[in-house]
PDB file of C-alpha atoms in Angstrom:
ATOM      1  CA  UNK A   1      80.285 246.234 -73.514  1.00 77.00           C
ATOM      2  CA  UNK A   2      76.719 246.796 -70.613  1.00 89.00           C
ATOM      3  CA  UNK A   3      79.200 248.934 -68.202  1.00 87.00           C
ATOM      4  CA  UNK A   4      79.206 251.363 -70.905  1.00 91.00           C
ATOM      5  CA  UNK A   5      76.152 251.891 -71.844  1.00 93.00           C
ATOM      6  CA  UNK A   6      74.509 252.552 -68.319  1.00 93.00           C
ATOM      7  CA  UNK A   7      77.256 255.174 -67.911  1.00 93.00           C
ATOM      8  CA  UNK A   8      75.955 256.803 -71.717  1.00 94.00           C
ATOM      9  CA  UNK A   9      72.303 256.808 -70.101  1.00 94.00           C
ATOM     10  CA  UNK A  10      73.028 257.856 -66.314  1.00 94.00           C
ATOM     11  CA  UNK A  11      75.629 260.739 -67.761  1.00 92.00           C
ATOM     12  CA  UNK A  12      72.647 261.787 -70.432  1.00 92.00           C
ATOM     13  CA  UNK A  13      70.233 261.238 -67.430  1.00 91.00           C
ATOM     14  CA  UNK A  14      72.475 263.162 -64.859  1.00 88.00           C
ATOM     15  CA  UNK A  15      72.436 266.649 -66.687  1.00 86.00           C
ATOM     16  CA  UNK A  16      68.837 267.248 -65.833  1.00 85.00           C
ATOM     17  CA  UNK A  17      68.435 265.026 -62.832  1.00 86.00           C
ATOM     18  CA  UNK A  18      71.430 265.798 -59.972  1.00 83.00           C
ATOM     19  CA  UNK A  19      73.097 264.444 -57.727  1.00 83.00           C
ATOM     20  CA  UNK A  20      71.322 260.548 -58.716  1.00 88.00           C
ATOM     21  CA  UNK A  21      74.499 258.671 -59.660  1.00 90.00           C
ATOM     22  CA  UNK A  22      73.921 255.911 -56.971  1.00 92.00           C
ATOM     23  CA  UNK A  23      70.196 255.617 -58.478  1.00 94.00           C
ATOM     24  CA  UNK A  24      70.192 255.579 -61.497  1.00 94.00           C
ATOM     25  CA  UNK A  25      72.763 253.252 -61.530  1.00 95.00           C
ATOM     26  CA  UNK A  26      69.754 251.013 -59.547  1.00 96.00           C
ATOM     27  CA  UNK A  27      67.041 251.773 -62.390  1.00 96.00           C
ATOM     28  CA  UNK A  28      69.786 250.755 -65.495  1.00 96.00           C
ATOM     29  CA  UNK A  29      70.049 247.364 -63.408  1.00 96.00           C
ATOM     30  CA  UNK A  30      66.917 246.712 -62.980  1.00 97.00           C
ATOM     31  CA  UNK A  31      65.942 247.815 -66.916  1.00 96.00           C
ATOM     32  CA  UNK A  32      68.723 245.295 -67.778  1.00 96.00           C
ATOM     33  CA  UNK A  33      67.896 242.346 -65.966  1.00 96.00           C
ATOM     34  CA  UNK A  34      64.408 242.398 -66.540  1.00 95.00           C
ATOM     35  CA  UNK A  35      62.627 244.550 -64.216  1.00 95.00           C
ATOM     36  CA  UNK A  36      60.249 246.916 -63.439  1.00 96.00           C
ATOM     37  CA  UNK A  37      60.771 249.871 -60.917  1.00 96.00           C
ATOM     38  CA  UNK A  38      58.221 252.158 -58.293  1.00 95.00           C
ATOM     39  CA  UNK A  39      59.891 254.918 -57.261  1.00 93.00           C
ATOM     40  CA  UNK A  40      58.387 255.877 -53.880  1.00 89.00           C
ATOM     41  CA  UNK A  41      59.347 259.010 -52.591  1.00 85.00           C
ATOM     42  CA  UNK A  42      57.293 263.040 -51.051  1.00 83.00           C
ATOM     43  CA  UNK A  43      56.530 265.624 -53.909  1.00 81.00           C
ATOM     44  CA  UNK A  44      58.905 267.371 -55.147  1.00 80.00           C
ATOM     45  CA  UNK A  45      61.988 264.032 -55.272  1.00 82.00           C
ATOM     46  CA  UNK A  46      62.541 264.587 -59.347  1.00 83.00           C
ATOM     47  CA  UNK A  47      60.838 261.134 -59.231  1.00 87.00           C
ATOM     48  CA  UNK A  48      58.178 261.948 -62.955  1.00 86.00           C
ATOM     49  CA  UNK A  49      61.422 263.706 -64.177  1.00 87.00           C
ATOM     50  CA  UNK A  50      63.392 260.630 -63.746  1.00 89.00           C
ATOM     51  CA  UNK A  51      61.570 259.110 -65.121  1.00 89.00           C
ATOM     52  CA  UNK A  52      60.467 261.377 -68.550  1.00 89.00           C
ATOM     53  CA  UNK A  53      64.321 261.790 -68.693  1.00 91.00           C
ATOM     54  CA  UNK A  54      64.592 258.217 -69.128  1.00 92.00           C
ATOM     55  CA  UNK A  55      62.455 257.561 -72.040  1.00 90.00           C
ATOM     56  CA  UNK A  56      64.351 260.004 -73.320  1.00 91.00           C
ATOM     57  CA  UNK A  57      67.124 258.512 -73.152  1.00 93.00           C
ATOM     58  CA  UNK A  58      66.412 255.472 -74.667  1.00 93.00           C
ATOM     59  CA  UNK A  59      64.883 256.229 -78.299  1.00 92.00           C
ATOM     60  CA  UNK A  60      61.940 253.877 -77.997  1.00 91.00           C
ATOM     61  CA  UNK A  61      58.516 254.567 -77.802  1.00 92.00           C
ATOM     62  CA  UNK A  62      57.343 256.085 -73.951  1.00 93.00           C
ATOM     63  CA  UNK A  63      53.798 256.527 -72.350  1.00 93.00           C
ATOM     64  CA  UNK A  64      53.108 258.638 -69.384  1.00 93.00           C
ATOM     65  CA  UNK A  65      49.376 257.322 -67.501  1.00 94.00           C
ATOM     66  CA  UNK A  66      48.473 259.084 -64.499  1.00 93.00           C
ATOM     67  CA  UNK A  67      46.585 256.800 -62.924  1.00 93.00           C
ATOM     68  CA  UNK A  68      43.221 259.193 -61.313  1.00 92.00           C
ATOM     69  CA  UNK A  69      40.511 257.149 -58.744  1.00 92.00           C
ATOM     70  CA  UNK A  70      38.020 256.031 -62.607  1.00 93.00           C
ATOM     71  CA  UNK A  71      41.242 255.272 -64.826  1.00 93.00           C
ATOM     72  CA  UNK A  72      39.209 252.165 -65.912  1.00 93.00           C
ATOM     73  CA  UNK A  73      41.372 249.076 -66.845  1.00 92.00           C
ATOM     74  CA  UNK A  74      40.280 249.533 -70.724  1.00 91.00           C
ATOM     75  CA  UNK A  75      42.239 252.566 -70.616  1.00 93.00           C
ATOM     76  CA  UNK A  76      45.548 251.437 -70.268  1.00 94.00           C
ATOM     77  CA  UNK A  77      45.038 247.924 -72.216  1.00 93.00           C
ATOM     78  CA  UNK A  78      42.951 248.895 -74.451  1.00 91.00           C
ATOM     79  CA  UNK A  79      39.253 248.162 -76.020  1.00 88.00           C
ATOM     80  CA  UNK A  80      37.695 246.294 -78.904  1.00 86.00           C
ATOM     81  CA  UNK A  81      35.166 248.736 -80.978  1.00 84.00           C
ATOM     82  CA  UNK A  82      33.060 248.603 -83.356  1.00 81.00           C
ATOM     83  CA  UNK A  83      33.852 250.472 -86.460  1.00 80.00           C
ATOM     84  CA  UNK A  84      30.043 251.295 -88.046  1.00 83.00           C
ATOM     85  CA  UNK A  85      32.303 251.929 -91.622  1.00 83.00           C
ATOM     86  CA  UNK A  86      33.916 248.862 -91.577  1.00 82.00           C
ATOM     87  CA  UNK A  87      31.268 246.743 -89.873  1.00 81.00           C
ATOM     88  CA  UNK A  88      33.689 245.503 -87.468  1.00 82.00           C
ATOM     89  CA  UNK A  89      35.527 245.810 -84.666  1.00 83.00           C
ATOM     90  CA  UNK A  90      39.206 246.751 -84.135  1.00 86.00           C
ATOM     91  CA  UNK A  91      41.463 246.696 -81.354  1.00 85.00           C
ATOM     92  CA  UNK A  92      41.845 250.514 -79.919  1.00 89.00           C
ATOM     93  CA  UNK A  93      45.391 249.560 -78.721  1.00 91.00           C
ATOM     94  CA  UNK A  94      45.771 251.235 -74.270  1.00 91.00           C
ATOM     95  CA  UNK A  95      49.081 253.441 -73.049  1.00 93.00           C
ATOM     96  CA  UNK A  96      50.282 249.532 -72.140  1.00 93.00           C
ATOM     97  CA  UNK A  97      51.745 249.253 -75.444  1.00 94.00           C
ATOM     98  CA  UNK A  98      54.685 250.955 -75.390  1.00 93.00           C
ATOM     99  CA  UNK A  99      58.405 250.289 -74.577  1.00 94.00           C
ATOM    100  CA  UNK A 100      58.587 252.710 -71.937  1.00 94.00           C
ATOM    101  CA  UNK A 101      55.788 253.582 -69.032  1.00 94.00           C
ATOM    102  CA  UNK A 102      55.491 255.780 -66.403  1.00 93.00           C
ATOM    103  CA  UNK A 103      52.438 255.010 -64.346  1.00 93.00           C
ATOM    104  CA  UNK A 104      52.952 258.042 -62.488  1.00 92.00           C
ATOM    105  CA  UNK A 105      50.685 257.993 -59.186  1.00 91.00           C
ATOM    106  CA  UNK A 106      49.711 254.492 -59.289  1.00 92.00           C
ATOM    107  CA  UNK A 107      47.976 254.429 -55.755  1.00 91.00           C
ATOM    108  CA  UNK A 108      45.582 256.658 -56.581  1.00 91.00           C
ATOM    109  CA  UNK A 109      43.954 253.960 -58.935  1.00 92.00           C
ATOM    110  CA  UNK A 110      41.223 251.375 -57.931  1.00 91.00           C
ATOM    111  CA  UNK A 111      43.008 248.566 -57.264  1.00 89.00           C
ATOM    112  CA  UNK A 112      40.715 246.209 -60.047  1.00 89.00           C
ATOM    113  CA  UNK A 113      42.616 249.112 -62.175  1.00 91.00           C
ATOM    114  CA  UNK A 114      45.801 248.488 -60.751  1.00 90.00           C
ATOM    115  CA  UNK A 115      45.336 244.879 -61.922  1.00 88.00           C
ATOM    116  CA  UNK A 116      45.588 245.956 -65.462  1.00 89.00           C
ATOM    117  CA  UNK A 117      48.765 246.369 -64.848  1.00 90.00           C
ATOM    118  CA  UNK A 118      49.918 242.648 -63.366  1.00 89.00           C
ATOM    119  CA  UNK A 119      49.208 240.502 -65.716  1.00 90.00           C
ATOM    120  CA  UNK A 120      51.657 242.267 -68.332  1.00 92.00           C
ATOM    121  CA  UNK A 121      54.705 243.425 -65.998  1.00 92.00           C
ATOM    122  CA  UNK A 122      54.708 239.567 -65.615  1.00 90.00           C
ATOM    123  CA  UNK A 123      53.876 237.621 -68.288  1.00 92.00           C
ATOM    124  CA  UNK A 124      54.693 240.538 -71.064  1.00 93.00           C
ATOM    125  CA  UNK A 125      50.969 240.171 -72.338  1.00 93.00           C
ATOM    126  CA  UNK A 126      47.285 241.511 -71.906  1.00 92.00           C
ATOM    127  CA  UNK A 127      44.530 239.291 -72.507  1.00 89.00           C
ATOM    128  CA  UNK A 128      41.376 242.482 -74.109  1.00 88.00           C
ATOM    129  CA  UNK A 129      37.813 240.732 -74.581  1.00 86.00           C
ATOM    130  CA  UNK A 130      39.502 237.100 -74.860  1.00 85.00           C
ATOM    131  CA  UNK A 131      42.626 238.114 -77.194  1.00 88.00           C
ATOM    132  CA  UNK A 132      46.145 237.580 -75.629  1.00 91.00           C
ATOM    133  CA  UNK A 133      48.175 239.934 -76.745  1.00 92.00           C
ATOM    134  CA  UNK A 134      51.631 239.846 -76.643  1.00 92.00           C
ATOM    135  CA  UNK A 135      54.049 243.296 -75.068  1.00 91.00           C
ATOM    136  CA  UNK A 136      56.649 245.444 -77.523  1.00 88.00           C
ATOM    137  CA  UNK A 137      59.961 244.695 -76.192  1.00 91.00           C
ATOM    138  CA  UNK A 138      61.651 246.369 -74.702  1.00 94.00           C
ATOM    139  CA  UNK A 139      58.841 246.185 -71.420  1.00 95.00           C
ATOM    140  CA  UNK A 140      59.413 248.569 -68.561  1.00 96.00           C
ATOM    141  CA  UNK A 141      57.350 249.905 -65.779  1.00 96.00           C
ATOM    142  CA  UNK A 142      58.840 252.700 -63.825  1.00 95.00           C
ATOM    143  CA  UNK A 143      56.325 253.438 -61.218  1.00 94.00           C
ATOM    144  CA  UNK A 144      55.921 256.535 -58.974  1.00 92.00           C
ATOM    145  CA  UNK A 145      54.115 256.427 -55.844  1.00 90.00           C
ATOM    146  CA  UNK A 146      53.916 259.238 -52.571  1.00 83.00           C
ATOM    147  CA  UNK A 147      54.200 257.641 -48.956  1.00 77.00           C
ATOM    148  CA  UNK A 148      52.985 260.369 -46.914  1.00 74.00           C
ATOM    149  CA  UNK A 149      49.379 261.475 -48.629  1.00 69.00           C
ATOM    150  CA  UNK A 150      46.758 258.541 -47.539  1.00 70.00           C
ATOM    151  CA  UNK A 151      44.057 260.122 -48.849  1.00 72.00           C
ATOM    152  CA  UNK A 152      42.607 259.347 -52.066  1.00 72.00           C
ATOM    153  CA  UNK A 153      44.808 256.507 -52.759  1.00 82.00           C
ATOM    154  CA  UNK A 154      44.695 252.574 -52.975  1.00 87.00           C
ATOM    155  CA  UNK A 155      47.789 250.725 -51.359  1.00 85.00           C
ATOM    156  CA  UNK A 156      49.153 248.322 -53.841  1.00 87.00           C
ATOM    157  CA  UNK A 157      48.676 244.750 -53.325  1.00 84.00           C
ATOM    158  CA  UNK A 158      51.437 242.494 -51.917  1.00 86.00           C
ATOM    159  CA  UNK A 159      51.036 240.361 -55.473  1.00 84.00           C
ATOM    160  CA  UNK A 160      51.555 244.360 -57.102  1.00 87.00           C
ATOM    161  CA  UNK A 161      54.575 244.613 -55.250  1.00 90.00           C
ATOM    162  CA  UNK A 162      55.737 241.925 -55.600  1.00 91.00           C
ATOM    163  CA  UNK A 163      56.145 242.609 -59.304  1.00 92.00           C
ATOM    164  CA  UNK A 164      58.435 245.584 -58.841  1.00 95.00           C
ATOM    165  CA  UNK A 165      61.972 244.462 -59.206  1.00 96.00           C
ATOM    166  CA  UNK A 166      63.175 247.327 -57.027  1.00 96.00           C
ATOM    167  CA  UNK A 167      61.718 249.560 -54.780  1.00 95.00           C
ATOM    168  CA  UNK A 168      63.695 252.877 -53.879  1.00 92.00           C
ATOM    169  CA  UNK A 169      63.382 256.472 -52.422  1.00 89.00           C
ATOM    170  CA  UNK A 170      65.352 259.103 -54.423  1.00 86.00           C
ATOM    171  CA  UNK A 171      65.352 261.337 -51.480  1.00 83.00           C
ATOM    172  CA  UNK A 172      66.161 265.051 -51.480  1.00 84.00           C
ATOM    173  CA  UNK A 173      69.475 266.745 -53.544  1.00 81.00           C
ATOM    174  CA  UNK A 174      72.583 267.569 -51.458  1.00 83.00           C
ATOM    175  CA  UNK A 175      73.050 270.801 -50.544  1.00 85.00           C
ATOM    176  CA  UNK A 176      75.379 272.011 -53.831  1.00 82.00           C
ATOM    177  CA  UNK A 177      73.136 270.675 -56.211  1.00 79.00           C
ATOM    178  CA  UNK A 178      69.953 271.916 -54.807  1.00 80.00           C
ATOM    179  CA  UNK A 179      70.785 275.229 -54.875  1.00 82.00           C
ATOM    180  CA  UNK A 180      71.263 274.566 -58.162  1.00 75.00           C
ATOM    181  CA  UNK A 181      68.569 274.248 -58.875  1.00 76.00           C
ATOM    182  CA  UNK A 182      67.380 277.066 -56.530  1.00 78.00           C
ATOM    183  CA  UNK A 183      68.981 278.965 -58.737  1.00 73.00           C
ATOM    184  CA  UNK A 184      67.382 278.733 -61.698  1.00 65.00           C
ATOM    185  CA  UNK A 185      69.182 276.061 -63.449  1.00 54.00           C
ATOM    186  CA  UNK A 186      68.186 275.276 -67.074  1.00 53.00           C
ATOM    187  CA  UNK A 187      66.356 271.661 -67.587  1.00 54.00           C
ATOM    188  CA  UNK A 188      68.610 270.267 -70.224  1.00 64.00           C
ATOM    189  CA  UNK A 189      66.564 268.907 -73.193  1.00 79.00           C
ATOM    190  CA  UNK A 190      67.814 265.487 -73.484  1.00 86.00           C
ATOM    191  CA  UNK A 191      68.499 263.629 -76.978  1.00 90.00           C
ATOM    192  CA  UNK A 192      68.320 259.635 -77.175  1.00 92.00           C
ATOM    193  CA  UNK A 193      72.233 258.096 -76.084  1.00 93.00           C
ATOM    194  CA  UNK A 194      70.928 254.361 -77.280  1.00 94.00           C
ATOM    195  CA  UNK A 195      67.856 252.390 -79.054  1.00 94.00           C
ATOM    196  CA  UNK A 196      65.675 250.206 -77.809  1.00 93.00           C
ATOM    197  CA  UNK A 197      67.818 247.348 -79.315  1.00 95.00           C
ATOM    198  CA  UNK A 198      70.652 248.021 -77.737  1.00 95.00           C
ATOM    199  CA  UNK A 199      67.923 247.162 -74.274  1.00 95.00           C
ATOM    200  CA  UNK A 200      67.409 244.328 -75.902  1.00 95.00           C
ATOM    201  CA  UNK A 201      70.691 242.902 -76.553  1.00 95.00           C
ATOM    202  CA  UNK A 202      71.692 244.003 -73.143  1.00 95.00           C
ATOM    203  CA  UNK A 203      69.150 242.971 -71.198  1.00 95.00           C
ATOM    204  CA  UNK A 204      70.358 238.792 -73.509  1.00 95.00           C
ATOM    205  CA  UNK A 205      73.711 239.805 -72.473  1.00 94.00           C
ATOM    206  CA  UNK A 206      72.649 240.493 -68.524  1.00 95.00           C
ATOM    207  CA  UNK A 207      70.843 236.784 -68.524  1.00 93.00           C
ATOM    208  CA  UNK A 208      74.387 235.229 -69.847  1.00 94.00           C
ATOM    209  CA  UNK A 209      75.797 236.589 -66.409  1.00 94.00           C
ATOM    210  CA  UNK A 210      77.041 233.286 -64.774  1.00 94.00           C
ATOM    211  CA  UNK A 211      75.622 232.982 -60.453  1.00 93.00           C
ATOM    212  CA  UNK A 212      77.638 229.883 -59.450  1.00 92.00           C
ATOM    213  CA  UNK A 213      76.244 227.494 -56.585  1.00 94.00           C
ATOM    214  CA  UNK A 214      77.416 229.570 -53.406  1.00 94.00           C
ATOM    215  CA  UNK A 215      75.337 232.712 -55.070  1.00 96.00           C
ATOM    216  CA  UNK A 216      72.566 230.819 -55.425  1.00 96.00           C
ATOM    217  CA  UNK A 217      72.538 228.882 -51.626  1.00 96.00           C
ATOM    218  CA  UNK A 218      73.601 232.397 -50.060  1.00 96.00           C
ATOM    219  CA  UNK A 219      70.061 234.118 -51.846  1.00 97.00           C
ATOM    220  CA  UNK A 220      68.278 230.689 -50.705  1.00 97.00           C
ATOM    221  CA  UNK A 221      69.255 231.035 -47.340  1.00 96.00           C
ATOM    222  CA  UNK A 222      68.572 234.605 -47.359  1.00 97.00           C
ATOM    223  CA  UNK A 223      64.722 234.103 -48.891  1.00 96.00           C
ATOM    224  CA  UNK A 224      64.216 231.417 -46.492  1.00 96.00           C
ATOM    225  CA  UNK A 225      65.757 233.522 -42.796  1.00 95.00           C
ATOM    226  CA  UNK A 226      63.141 236.532 -44.178  1.00 95.00           C
ATOM    227  CA  UNK A 227      60.016 233.529 -43.249  1.00 94.00           C
ATOM    228  CA  UNK A 228      61.668 231.964 -40.498  1.00 93.00           C
ATOM    229  CA  UNK A 229      61.987 235.623 -38.726  1.00 91.00           C
ATOM    230  CA  UNK A 230      59.291 235.344 -36.003  1.00 87.00           C
ATOM    231  CA  UNK A 231      58.311 239.577 -36.587  1.00 88.00           C
ATOM    232  CA  UNK A 232      57.496 238.695 -40.326  1.00 90.00           C
ATOM    233  CA  UNK A 233      54.395 237.238 -41.715  1.00 90.00           C
ATOM    234  CA  UNK A 234      54.864 236.933 -45.874  1.00 89.00           C
ATOM    235  CA  UNK A 235      58.261 237.040 -46.294  1.00 91.00           C
ATOM    236  CA  UNK A 236      60.341 236.597 -49.750  1.00 93.00           C
ATOM    237  CA  UNK A 237      58.627 235.381 -52.483  1.00 92.00           C
ATOM    238  CA  UNK A 238      60.625 232.437 -54.366  1.00 94.00           C
ATOM    239  CA  UNK A 239      59.867 234.804 -57.520  1.00 94.00           C
ATOM    240  CA  UNK A 240      61.686 237.566 -55.233  1.00 95.00           C
ATOM    241  CA  UNK A 241      64.651 235.145 -54.287  1.00 96.00           C
ATOM    242  CA  UNK A 242      64.868 235.477 -58.325  1.00 96.00           C
ATOM    243  CA  UNK A 243      63.865 238.661 -59.101  1.00 96.00           C
ATOM    244  CA  UNK A 244      67.584 239.572 -56.887  1.00 97.00           C
ATOM    245  CA  UNK A 245      69.585 236.731 -58.135  1.00 97.00           C
ATOM    246  CA  UNK A 246      69.353 238.621 -61.895  1.00 97.00           C
ATOM    247  CA  UNK A 247      69.808 241.919 -60.365  1.00 97.00           C
ATOM    248  CA  UNK A 248      72.785 241.037 -58.724  1.00 97.00           C
ATOM    249  CA  UNK A 249      74.216 239.841 -62.389  1.00 97.00           C
ATOM    250  CA  UNK A 250      72.948 243.182 -63.825  1.00 97.00           C
ATOM    251  CA  UNK A 251      74.910 244.639 -61.180  1.00 97.00           C
ATOM    252  CA  UNK A 252      77.442 242.317 -61.200  1.00 96.00           C
ATOM    253  CA  UNK A 253      77.768 243.527 -65.422  1.00 95.00           C
ATOM    254  CA  UNK A 254      77.943 247.052 -64.570  1.00 95.00           C
ATOM    255  CA  UNK A 255      80.559 246.451 -62.641  1.00 93.00           C
ATOM    256  CA  UNK A 256      82.634 244.687 -66.259  1.00 92.00           C
ATOM    257  CA  UNK A 257      81.709 241.562 -64.575  1.00 92.00           C
ATOM    258  CA  UNK A 258      80.591 238.625 -66.449  1.00 93.00           C
ATOM    259  CA  UNK A 259      79.985 236.774 -63.008  1.00 95.00           C
ATOM    260  CA  UNK A 260      78.265 237.376 -60.112  1.00 95.00           C
ATOM    261  CA  UNK A 261      78.990 237.603 -56.141  1.00 95.00           C
ATOM    262  CA  UNK A 262      77.936 238.110 -52.490  1.00 95.00           C
ATOM    263  CA  UNK A 263      78.860 241.692 -53.076  1.00 95.00           C
ATOM    264  CA  UNK A 264      76.013 242.311 -55.249  1.00 96.00           C
ATOM    265  CA  UNK A 265      73.660 240.748 -53.525  1.00 97.00           C
ATOM    266  CA  UNK A 266      74.108 242.935 -50.697  1.00 96.00           C
ATOM    267  CA  UNK A 267      74.103 246.077 -52.997  1.00 96.00           C
ATOM    268  CA  UNK A 268      71.224 244.672 -54.485  1.00 97.00           C
ATOM    269  CA  UNK A 269      68.731 243.352 -51.555  1.00 96.00           C
ATOM    270  CA  UNK A 270      67.766 246.763 -49.642  1.00 96.00           C
ATOM    271  CA  UNK A 271      65.793 247.791 -52.760  1.00 96.00           C
ATOM    272  CA  UNK A 272      65.064 243.947 -53.897  1.00 97.00           C
ATOM    273  CA  UNK A 273      63.415 242.370 -50.286  1.00 96.00           C
ATOM    274  CA  UNK A 274      62.836 245.360 -48.001  1.00 94.00           C
ATOM    275  CA  UNK A 275      59.031 246.580 -49.998  1.00 93.00           C
ATOM    276  CA  UNK A 276      58.373 242.343 -50.345  1.00 92.00           C
ATOM    277  CA  UNK A 277      58.686 241.660 -46.305  1.00 91.00           C
ATOM    278  CA  UNK A 278      55.030 242.070 -44.443  1.00 89.00           C
ATOM    279  CA  UNK A 279      55.960 242.461 -40.832  1.00 87.00           C
ATOM    280  CA  UNK A 280      54.441 241.761 -37.369  1.00 79.00           C
ATOM    281  CA  UNK A 281      53.923 244.682 -34.795  1.00 64.00           C
ATOM    282  CA  UNK A 282      57.284 245.547 -33.948  1.00 51.00           C
ATOM    283  CA  UNK A 283      57.584 246.837 -29.981  1.00 44.00           C
ATOM    284  CA  UNK A 284      61.501 248.383 -31.110  1.00 42.00           C
ATOM    285  CA  UNK A 285      61.560 252.607 -30.716  1.00 39.00           C
ATOM    286  CA  UNK A 286      59.688 252.975 -33.992  1.00 37.00           C
ATOM    287  CA  UNK A 287      56.386 250.902 -35.162  1.00 42.00           C
ATOM    288  CA  UNK A 288      56.937 251.952 -38.856  1.00 64.00           C
ATOM    289  CA  UNK A 289      57.192 249.091 -41.395  1.00 74.00           C
ATOM    290  CA  UNK A 290      59.085 250.841 -43.005  1.00 79.00           C
ATOM    291  CA  UNK A 291      61.714 250.833 -40.426  1.00 83.00           C
ATOM    292  CA  UNK A 292      60.656 247.231 -39.321  1.00 86.00           C
ATOM    293  CA  UNK A 293      61.386 245.785 -42.333  1.00 89.00           C
ATOM    294  CA  UNK A 294      65.169 247.604 -42.622  1.00 90.00           C
ATOM    295  CA  UNK A 295      65.575 246.722 -39.489  1.00 91.00           C
ATOM    296  CA  UNK A 296      64.576 242.923 -40.317  1.00 92.00           C
ATOM    297  CA  UNK A 297      67.342 242.763 -43.070  1.00 94.00           C
ATOM    298  CA  UNK A 298      69.873 243.830 -41.637  1.00 94.00           C
ATOM    299  CA  UNK A 299      69.043 240.806 -38.961  1.00 94.00           C
ATOM    300  CA  UNK A 300      69.072 238.953 -41.792  1.00 95.00           C
ATOM    301  CA  UNK A 301      71.714 239.621 -43.871  1.00 95.00           C
ATOM    302  CA  UNK A 302      73.513 240.027 -40.562  1.00 94.00           C
ATOM    303  CA  UNK A 303      72.532 236.265 -39.648  1.00 93.00           C
ATOM    304  CA  UNK A 304      73.292 234.391 -42.703  1.00 94.00           C
ATOM    305  CA  UNK A 305      77.479 233.947 -43.589  1.00 94.00           C
ATOM    306  CA  UNK A 306      78.166 235.076 -46.456  1.00 93.00           C
ATOM    307  CA  UNK A 307      80.091 232.489 -48.867  1.00 90.00           C
ATOM    308  CA  UNK A 308      84.151 232.712 -48.864  1.00 82.00           C
ATOM    309  CA  UNK A 309      85.855 232.073 -52.200  1.00 61.00           C
ATOM    310  CA  UNK A 310      87.019 228.373 -51.784  1.00 49.00           C
TER     311      UNK A 310
END
């Protein structure tokens, strides 16, 4: 059962990452929905630790890519090199040919290098010298970025943000958990609690989750409301609407249901929608983009009628 698999993953990761069960539930849902995750938070909140703990919890190939300004696209995808001994070109695969990819500080690389992930994340393939190579399954990218440090970074373009199923922040632990960490609680050496095939089977099971006409219409109405909002230049894309449905289905399966409900859509909406919105100048108490997106989403969800049974 998917909920049993997710519980094992969350319990295991929680041995290293303290007090973040809600965030871990969302990340597990995105993984099982076949999506990718963007962790955006200030330094020192455990973003990299969470990604590495997730990778250790799954018996699958894991690669970490440290994004820097001098990183090249071929450093990610790989190259064809000429083998002098055999007198032929051979493919040297890059780190993207793995099951779980940690793209650490993704916004430190140039847009040209960031674009190397676009085809991989959306189509599960990459093209090297005109030849297409499929990705391993499962294929899951978990990227991190620091939202407060601007110097030496390159903001992710909208096309790449749209390829992340969810974006979330970890935040600081509560007082009790932080005291435990400050007191020197030993980091747990984690063991795998599931295999790559378990993840593939769970993803196939999520695909069987039913989202009725009422739920799909609700998602379409939300998407349309974001596009019509007066303070939004670019609303939720069709890809984003599909991601919202898939995320809602995964959350339903994690709750032990084989069908999605409006409450699943509402739970997923903030993490699926906000990073896809481009807001106009905001005249509220704060001009920040994040708070503008928060306010727009609140107004949209308040304006769209939630379907009820019968």
